[in-house]
Short mmCIF file of C-alpha atoms in Angstrom, two decimals:
data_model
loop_
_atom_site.label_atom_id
_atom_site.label_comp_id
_atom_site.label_asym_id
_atom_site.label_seq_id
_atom_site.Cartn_x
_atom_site.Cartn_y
_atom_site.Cartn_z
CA UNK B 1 -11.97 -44.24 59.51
CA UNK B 2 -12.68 -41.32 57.11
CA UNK B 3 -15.89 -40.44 59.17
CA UNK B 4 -14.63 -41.00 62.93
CA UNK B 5 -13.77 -37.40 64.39
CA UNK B 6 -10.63 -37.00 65.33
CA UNK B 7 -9.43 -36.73 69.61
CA UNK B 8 -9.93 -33.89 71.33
CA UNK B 9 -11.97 -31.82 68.28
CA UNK B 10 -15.15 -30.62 69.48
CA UNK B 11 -17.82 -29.47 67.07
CA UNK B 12 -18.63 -26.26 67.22
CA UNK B 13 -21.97 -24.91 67.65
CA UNK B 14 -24.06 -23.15 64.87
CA UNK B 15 -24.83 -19.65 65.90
CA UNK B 16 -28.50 -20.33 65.77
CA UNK B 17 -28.19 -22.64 68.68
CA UNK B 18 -26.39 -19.97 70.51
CA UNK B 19 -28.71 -17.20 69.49
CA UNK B 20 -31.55 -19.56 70.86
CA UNK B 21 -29.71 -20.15 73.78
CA UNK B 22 -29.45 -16.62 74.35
CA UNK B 23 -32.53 -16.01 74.49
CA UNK B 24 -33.98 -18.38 76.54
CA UNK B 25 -31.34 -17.07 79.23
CA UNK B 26 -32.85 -13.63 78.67
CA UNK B 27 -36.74 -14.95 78.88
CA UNK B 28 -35.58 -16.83 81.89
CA UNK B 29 -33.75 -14.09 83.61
CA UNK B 30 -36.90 -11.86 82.90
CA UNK B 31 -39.26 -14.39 84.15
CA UNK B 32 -36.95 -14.78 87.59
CA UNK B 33 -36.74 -10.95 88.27
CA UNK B 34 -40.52 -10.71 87.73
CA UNK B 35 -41.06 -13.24 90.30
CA UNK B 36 -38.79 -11.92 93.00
CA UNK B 37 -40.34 -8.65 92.50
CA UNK B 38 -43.65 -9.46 92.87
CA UNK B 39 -42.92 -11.26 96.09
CA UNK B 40 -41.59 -7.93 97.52
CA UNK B 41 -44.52 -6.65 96.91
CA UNK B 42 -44.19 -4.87 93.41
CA UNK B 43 -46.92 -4.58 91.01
CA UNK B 44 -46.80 -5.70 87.51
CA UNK B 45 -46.19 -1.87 86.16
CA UNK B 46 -43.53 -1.11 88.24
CA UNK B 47 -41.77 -4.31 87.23
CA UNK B 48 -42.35 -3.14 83.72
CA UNK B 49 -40.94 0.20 84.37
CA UNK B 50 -38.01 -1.39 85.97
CA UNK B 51 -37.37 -3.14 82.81
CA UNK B 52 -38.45 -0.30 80.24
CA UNK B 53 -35.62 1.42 82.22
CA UNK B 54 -32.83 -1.10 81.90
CA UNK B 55 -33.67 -1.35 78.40
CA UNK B 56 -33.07 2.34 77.85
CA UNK B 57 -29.90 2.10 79.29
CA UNK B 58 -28.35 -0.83 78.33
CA UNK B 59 -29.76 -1.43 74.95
CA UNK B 60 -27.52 1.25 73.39
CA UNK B 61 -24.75 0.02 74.88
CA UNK B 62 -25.39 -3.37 73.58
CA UNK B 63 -25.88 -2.19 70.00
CA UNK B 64 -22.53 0.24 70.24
CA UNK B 65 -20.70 -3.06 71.34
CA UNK B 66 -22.54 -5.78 68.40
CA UNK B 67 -21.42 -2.57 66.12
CA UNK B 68 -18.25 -2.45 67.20
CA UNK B 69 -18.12 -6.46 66.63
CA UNK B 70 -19.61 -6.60 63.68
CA UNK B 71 -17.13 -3.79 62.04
CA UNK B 72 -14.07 -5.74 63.44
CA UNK B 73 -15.35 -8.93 61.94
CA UNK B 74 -15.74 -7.05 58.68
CA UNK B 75 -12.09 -5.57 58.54
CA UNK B 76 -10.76 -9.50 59.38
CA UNK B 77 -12.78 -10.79 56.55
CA UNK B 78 -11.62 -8.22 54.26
CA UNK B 79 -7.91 -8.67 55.51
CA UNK B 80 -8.59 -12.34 54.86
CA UNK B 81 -9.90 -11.72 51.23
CA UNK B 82 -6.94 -9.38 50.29
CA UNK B 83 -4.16 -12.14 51.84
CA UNK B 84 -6.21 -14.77 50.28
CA UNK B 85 -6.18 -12.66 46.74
CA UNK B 86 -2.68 -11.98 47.10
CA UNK B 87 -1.52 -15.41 47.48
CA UNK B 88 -3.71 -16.54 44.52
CA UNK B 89 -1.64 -13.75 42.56
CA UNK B 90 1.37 -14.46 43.70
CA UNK B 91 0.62 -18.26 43.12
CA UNK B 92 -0.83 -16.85 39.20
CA UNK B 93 2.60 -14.86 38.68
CA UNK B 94 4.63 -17.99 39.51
CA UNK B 95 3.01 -19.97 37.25
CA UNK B 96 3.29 -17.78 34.23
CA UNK B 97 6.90 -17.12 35.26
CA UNK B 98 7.20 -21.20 35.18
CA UNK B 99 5.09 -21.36 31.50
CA UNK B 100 7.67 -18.53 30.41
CA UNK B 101 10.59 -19.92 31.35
CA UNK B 102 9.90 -23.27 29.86
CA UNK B 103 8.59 -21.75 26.57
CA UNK B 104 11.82 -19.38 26.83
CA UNK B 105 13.42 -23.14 27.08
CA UNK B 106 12.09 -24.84 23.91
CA UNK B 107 12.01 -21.55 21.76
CA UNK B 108 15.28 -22.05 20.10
CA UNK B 109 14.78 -25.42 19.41
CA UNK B 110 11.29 -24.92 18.01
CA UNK B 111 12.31 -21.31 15.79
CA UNK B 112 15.22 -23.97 14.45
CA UNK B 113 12.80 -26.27 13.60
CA UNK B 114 10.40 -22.99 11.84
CA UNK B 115 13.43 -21.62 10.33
CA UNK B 116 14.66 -24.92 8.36
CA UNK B 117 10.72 -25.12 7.40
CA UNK B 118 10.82 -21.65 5.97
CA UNK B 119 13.98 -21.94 4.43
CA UNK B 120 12.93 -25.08 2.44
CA UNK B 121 9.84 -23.28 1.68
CA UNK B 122 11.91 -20.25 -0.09
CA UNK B 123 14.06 -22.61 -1.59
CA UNK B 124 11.43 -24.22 -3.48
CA UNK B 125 9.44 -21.14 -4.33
CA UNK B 126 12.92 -19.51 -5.55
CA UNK B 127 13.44 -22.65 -7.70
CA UNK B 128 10.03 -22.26 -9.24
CA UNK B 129 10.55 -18.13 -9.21
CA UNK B 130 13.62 -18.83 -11.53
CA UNK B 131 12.14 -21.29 -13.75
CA UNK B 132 9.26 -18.88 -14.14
CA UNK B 133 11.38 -15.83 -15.18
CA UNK B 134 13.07 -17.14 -18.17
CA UNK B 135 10.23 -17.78 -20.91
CA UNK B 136 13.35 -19.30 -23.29
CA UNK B 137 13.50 -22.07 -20.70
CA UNK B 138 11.80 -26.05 -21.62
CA UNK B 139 8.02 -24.32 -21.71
CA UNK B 140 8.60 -21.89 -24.02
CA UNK B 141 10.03 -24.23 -27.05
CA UNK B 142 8.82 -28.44 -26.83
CA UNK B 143 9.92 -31.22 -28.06
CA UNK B 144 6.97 -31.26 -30.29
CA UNK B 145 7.52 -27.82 -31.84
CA UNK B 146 9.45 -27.62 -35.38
CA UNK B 147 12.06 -25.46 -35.64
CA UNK B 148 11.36 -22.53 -38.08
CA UNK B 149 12.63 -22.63 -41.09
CA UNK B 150 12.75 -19.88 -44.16
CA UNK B 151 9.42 -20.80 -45.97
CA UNK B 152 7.53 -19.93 -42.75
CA UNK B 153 6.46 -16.65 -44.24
CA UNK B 154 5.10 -18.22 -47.38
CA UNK B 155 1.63 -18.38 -48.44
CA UNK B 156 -0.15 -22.00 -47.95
CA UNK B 157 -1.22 -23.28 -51.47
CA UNK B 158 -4.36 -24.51 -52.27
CA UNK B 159 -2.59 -27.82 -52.99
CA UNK B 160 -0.79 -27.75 -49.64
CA UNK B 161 -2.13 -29.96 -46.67
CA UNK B 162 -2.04 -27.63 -43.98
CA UNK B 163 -1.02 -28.66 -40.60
CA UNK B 164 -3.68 -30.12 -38.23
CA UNK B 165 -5.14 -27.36 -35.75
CA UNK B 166 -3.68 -28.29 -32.11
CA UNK B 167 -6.15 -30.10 -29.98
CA UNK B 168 -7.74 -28.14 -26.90
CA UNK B 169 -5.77 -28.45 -23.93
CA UNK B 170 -7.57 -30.72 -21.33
CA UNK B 171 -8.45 -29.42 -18.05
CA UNK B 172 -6.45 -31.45 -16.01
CA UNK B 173 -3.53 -30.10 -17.80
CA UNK B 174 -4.51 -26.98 -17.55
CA UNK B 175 -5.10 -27.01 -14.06
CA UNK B 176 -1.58 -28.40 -13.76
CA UNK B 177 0.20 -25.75 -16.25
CA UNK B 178 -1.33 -23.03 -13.92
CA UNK B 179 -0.08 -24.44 -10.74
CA UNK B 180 3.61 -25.13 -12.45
CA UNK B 181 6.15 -27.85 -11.93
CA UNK B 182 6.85 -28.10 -7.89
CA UNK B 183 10.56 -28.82 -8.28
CA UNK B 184 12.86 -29.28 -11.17
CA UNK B 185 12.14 -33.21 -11.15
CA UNK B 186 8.35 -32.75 -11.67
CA UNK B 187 8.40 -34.71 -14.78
CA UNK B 188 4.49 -34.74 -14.87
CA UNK B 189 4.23 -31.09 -14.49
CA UNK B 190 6.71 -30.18 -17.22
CA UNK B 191 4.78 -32.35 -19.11
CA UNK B 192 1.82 -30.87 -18.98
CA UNK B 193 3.15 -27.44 -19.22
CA UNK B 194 4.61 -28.17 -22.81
CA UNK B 195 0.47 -29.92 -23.88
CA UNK B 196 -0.71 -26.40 -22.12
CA UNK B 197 2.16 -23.81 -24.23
CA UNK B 198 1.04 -25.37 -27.35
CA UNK B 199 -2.20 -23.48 -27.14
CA UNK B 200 -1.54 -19.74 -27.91
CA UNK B 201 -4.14 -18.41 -25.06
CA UNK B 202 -2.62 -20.77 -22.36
CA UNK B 203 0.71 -19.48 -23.43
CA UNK B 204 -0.37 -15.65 -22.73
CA UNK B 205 -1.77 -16.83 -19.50
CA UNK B 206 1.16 -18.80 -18.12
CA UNK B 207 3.69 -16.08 -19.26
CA UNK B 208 1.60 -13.10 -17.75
CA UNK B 209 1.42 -15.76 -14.64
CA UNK B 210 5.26 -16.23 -14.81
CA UNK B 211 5.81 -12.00 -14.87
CA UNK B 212 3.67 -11.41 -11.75
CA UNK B 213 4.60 -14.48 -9.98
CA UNK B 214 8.60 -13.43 -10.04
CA UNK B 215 7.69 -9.83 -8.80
CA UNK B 216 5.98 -11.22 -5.97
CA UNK B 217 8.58 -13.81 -5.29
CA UNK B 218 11.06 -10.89 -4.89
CA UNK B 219 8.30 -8.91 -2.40
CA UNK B 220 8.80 -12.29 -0.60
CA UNK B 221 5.03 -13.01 -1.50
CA UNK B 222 4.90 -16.64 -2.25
CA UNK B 223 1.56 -17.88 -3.81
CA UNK B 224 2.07 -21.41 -1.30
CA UNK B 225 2.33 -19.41 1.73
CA UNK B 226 -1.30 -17.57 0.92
CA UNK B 227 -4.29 -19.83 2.42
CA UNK B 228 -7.87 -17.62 0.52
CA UNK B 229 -10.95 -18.42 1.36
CA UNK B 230 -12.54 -20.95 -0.94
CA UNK B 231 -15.09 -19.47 -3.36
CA UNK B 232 -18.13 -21.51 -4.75
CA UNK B 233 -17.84 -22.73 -8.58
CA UNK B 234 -21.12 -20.72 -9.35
CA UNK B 235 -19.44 -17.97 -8.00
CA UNK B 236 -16.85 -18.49 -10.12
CA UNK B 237 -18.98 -19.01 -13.45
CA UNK B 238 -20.59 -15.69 -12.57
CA UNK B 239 -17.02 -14.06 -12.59
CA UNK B 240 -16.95 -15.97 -16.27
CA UNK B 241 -20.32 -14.58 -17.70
CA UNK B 242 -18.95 -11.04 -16.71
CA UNK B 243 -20.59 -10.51 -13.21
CA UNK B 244 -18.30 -7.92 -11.22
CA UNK B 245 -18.21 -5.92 -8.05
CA UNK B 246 -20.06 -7.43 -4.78
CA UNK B 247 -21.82 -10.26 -6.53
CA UNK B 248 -18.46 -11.91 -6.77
CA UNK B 249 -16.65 -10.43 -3.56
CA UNK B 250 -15.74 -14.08 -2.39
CA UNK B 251 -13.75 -14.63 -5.11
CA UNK B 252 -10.87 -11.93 -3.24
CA UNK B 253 -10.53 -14.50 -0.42
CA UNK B 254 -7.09 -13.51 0.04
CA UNK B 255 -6.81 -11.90 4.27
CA UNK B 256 -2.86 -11.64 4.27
CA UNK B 257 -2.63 -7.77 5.28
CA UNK B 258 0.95 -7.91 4.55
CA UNK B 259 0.91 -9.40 1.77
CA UNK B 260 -2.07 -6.89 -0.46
CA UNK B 261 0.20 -4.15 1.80
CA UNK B 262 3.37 -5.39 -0.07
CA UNK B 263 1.51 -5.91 -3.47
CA UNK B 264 -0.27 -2.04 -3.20
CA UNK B 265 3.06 -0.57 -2.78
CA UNK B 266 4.49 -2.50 -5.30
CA UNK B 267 2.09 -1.33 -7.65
CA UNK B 268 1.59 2.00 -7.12
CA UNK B 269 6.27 2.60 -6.82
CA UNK B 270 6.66 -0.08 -10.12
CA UNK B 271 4.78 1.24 -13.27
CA UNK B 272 6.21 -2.35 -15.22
CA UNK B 273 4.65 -4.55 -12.64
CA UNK B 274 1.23 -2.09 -12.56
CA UNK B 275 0.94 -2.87 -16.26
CA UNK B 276 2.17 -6.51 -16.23
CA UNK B 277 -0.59 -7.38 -13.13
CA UNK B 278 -3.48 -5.36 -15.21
CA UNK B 279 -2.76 -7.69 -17.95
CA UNK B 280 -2.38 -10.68 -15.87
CA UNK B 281 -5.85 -10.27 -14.58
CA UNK B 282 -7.33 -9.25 -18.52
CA UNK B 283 -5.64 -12.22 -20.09
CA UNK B 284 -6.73 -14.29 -16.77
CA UNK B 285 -10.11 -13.44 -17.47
CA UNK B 286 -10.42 -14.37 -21.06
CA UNK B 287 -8.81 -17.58 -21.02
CA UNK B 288 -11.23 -18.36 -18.15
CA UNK B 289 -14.09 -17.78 -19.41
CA UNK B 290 -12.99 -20.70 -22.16
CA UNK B 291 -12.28 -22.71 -19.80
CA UNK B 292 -15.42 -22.51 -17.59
CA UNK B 293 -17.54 -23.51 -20.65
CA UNK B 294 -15.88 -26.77 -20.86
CA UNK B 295 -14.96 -27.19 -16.72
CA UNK B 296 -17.29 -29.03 -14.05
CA UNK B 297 -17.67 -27.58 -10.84
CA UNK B 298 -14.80 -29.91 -9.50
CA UNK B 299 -12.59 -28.70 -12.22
CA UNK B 300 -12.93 -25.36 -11.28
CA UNK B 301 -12.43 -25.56 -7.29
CA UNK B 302 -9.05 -27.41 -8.08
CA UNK B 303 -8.26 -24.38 -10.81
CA UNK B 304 -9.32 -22.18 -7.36
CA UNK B 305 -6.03 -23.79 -5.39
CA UNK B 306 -3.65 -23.01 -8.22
CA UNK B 307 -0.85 -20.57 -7.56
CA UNK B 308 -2.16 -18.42 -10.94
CA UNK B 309 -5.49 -18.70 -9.78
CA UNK B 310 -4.11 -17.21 -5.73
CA UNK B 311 -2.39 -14.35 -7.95
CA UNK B 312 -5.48 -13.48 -9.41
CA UNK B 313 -7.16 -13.10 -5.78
CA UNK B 314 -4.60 -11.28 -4.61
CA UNK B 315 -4.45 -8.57 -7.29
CA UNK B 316 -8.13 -8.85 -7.76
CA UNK B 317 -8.24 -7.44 -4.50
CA UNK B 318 -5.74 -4.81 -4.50
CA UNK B 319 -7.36 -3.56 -8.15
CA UNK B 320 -10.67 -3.65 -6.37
CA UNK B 321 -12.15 -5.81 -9.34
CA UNK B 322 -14.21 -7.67 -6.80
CA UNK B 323 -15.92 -4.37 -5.02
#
């Protein structure tokens, strides 16, 4: 059924069929005259005058009429093509009025959804930004600490055990002291945070951390919402044995405009927060050099994703320690 032509629709003919049609007529007509005229006694140059002569004055007036044709057939098609491209905008229009209005539709319901995201987002960053601005708080004096007592000052006698040196703080808690508890019910990351206070050069690093980390907070910088590019670890061990400027560029993976923006202004207005993020990034670097020693290359990519670790990119950068 789908190849049976439907009543009364007649295929039209290609124009090369008419053109040959055309002329064959014209051959035919020629041939015809030329026989009538030599029967009235014409010879073949006068019938070829005869037609030399209605060439000359038809043939222009054939050409001024297939010019005339062939110009109106150009202004249709180009009428065609600018109705044709009109409806296709119109059509384009309408369907970006239809995409708008059914974005316009869900926005509410989807900022809603952005805005409870955010908010929980602040709230937990605000949580950790006031744990991290009171050093008196459970870091700063453990369980396992003894209290001080008057005798402190006294010399140690040669007859006097003195008190074991504290172990080295393991990586893992390290790692973990750096990143700091995510809520107040992080048992495991308060935990580790006491192991990591107990050595003096952890404790510089974490409180310098805890200084520039609640300046930022309050720029509405949050360490969480940053996303750096990821560094190699021999990149990083080159930082450690004291290689600066291009060699370790990657290391200032941090591309948040607003955020550097925020953190340059910041420094440059607040001479406190200058000096507390230049010694951040001194005490930063000599507590990671100890720790690169001792770290595999593991080690140190998950030190990389720690929120002390994202401060350090981000005022790396803005210092212009990484070139």
């Amino acid at each position: 059924m789908a190849t049976t032509p439907r009543a009364g629709h007649r295929p039209r003919m290609a124009g090369e069929g008419v053109a040959f049609g055309l002329s064959f007529l014209w051959l035919g007509l020629i041939v015809a005259a030329m026989v009538v005229l030599d029967r009235r006694g014409l010879s073949i140059s006068d019938i070829l005058g005869l037609v030399v002569v209605a060439l000359a004055v038809f043939l222009p007036v054939a050409l001024i009429w297939v010019a005339v044709l062939v110009l109106k057939a150009a202004r249709a098609m180009r009428d065609d093509a600018a109705r044709l491209q009109s409806t296709v905008e119109g059509m384009r229009r309408a369907w970006i009025r239809e995409q708008q209005a059914a974005g316009l539709a869900l926005k509410p319901s989807v900022e809603e959804k952005l805005d409870e995201i955010a908010a929980a987002q602040r709230a937990a960053e605000d949580r950790m930004a006031m744990f991290t601005t009171r050093r008196n708080l459970p870091f700063t004096v453990s369980p396992n600490t003894p209290p001080e007592g008057p005798d402190d000052n006294q010399p140690t006698l040669a007859l006097d055990n003195p008190e074991p040196a504290p172990e080295p703080v393991r990586p893992a808690d390290f790692i973990r002291a750096l990143n700091f508890p995510e809520t107040e019910h992080d048992e495991e990351g308060f935990a580790a945070l006491r192991r990591a206070m107990e050595d003096h050069g952890t404790a510089m690093l974490i409180h310098a951390a805890q200084s520039v980390l609640t300046v930022l907070a309050q720029e509405g910088i949050y360490m969480d919402d940053l996303r750096p590019d990821r560094a190699r670890p021999e990149i990083w061990r080159a930082f450690a044995l004291g290689a600066r400027g291009p060699e370790v560029a990657a290391l200032g993976g941090i591309r948040d405009r607003s955020s550097l923006a925020l953190t340059y202004a910041r420094m440059r207005s607040d001479p406190g927060f200058r000096e507390a993020a230049h010694h951040f990034l001194r005490t930063f670097d000599r507590r990671f050099v100890a720790f690169e020693a001792a770290a595999s290359d593991g080690e140190i990519a998950q030190f990389a994703e720690t929120r002390s670790a994202r401060a350090f990119m981000l005022l790396g950068r803005v210092t212009g320690i990484f070139g």
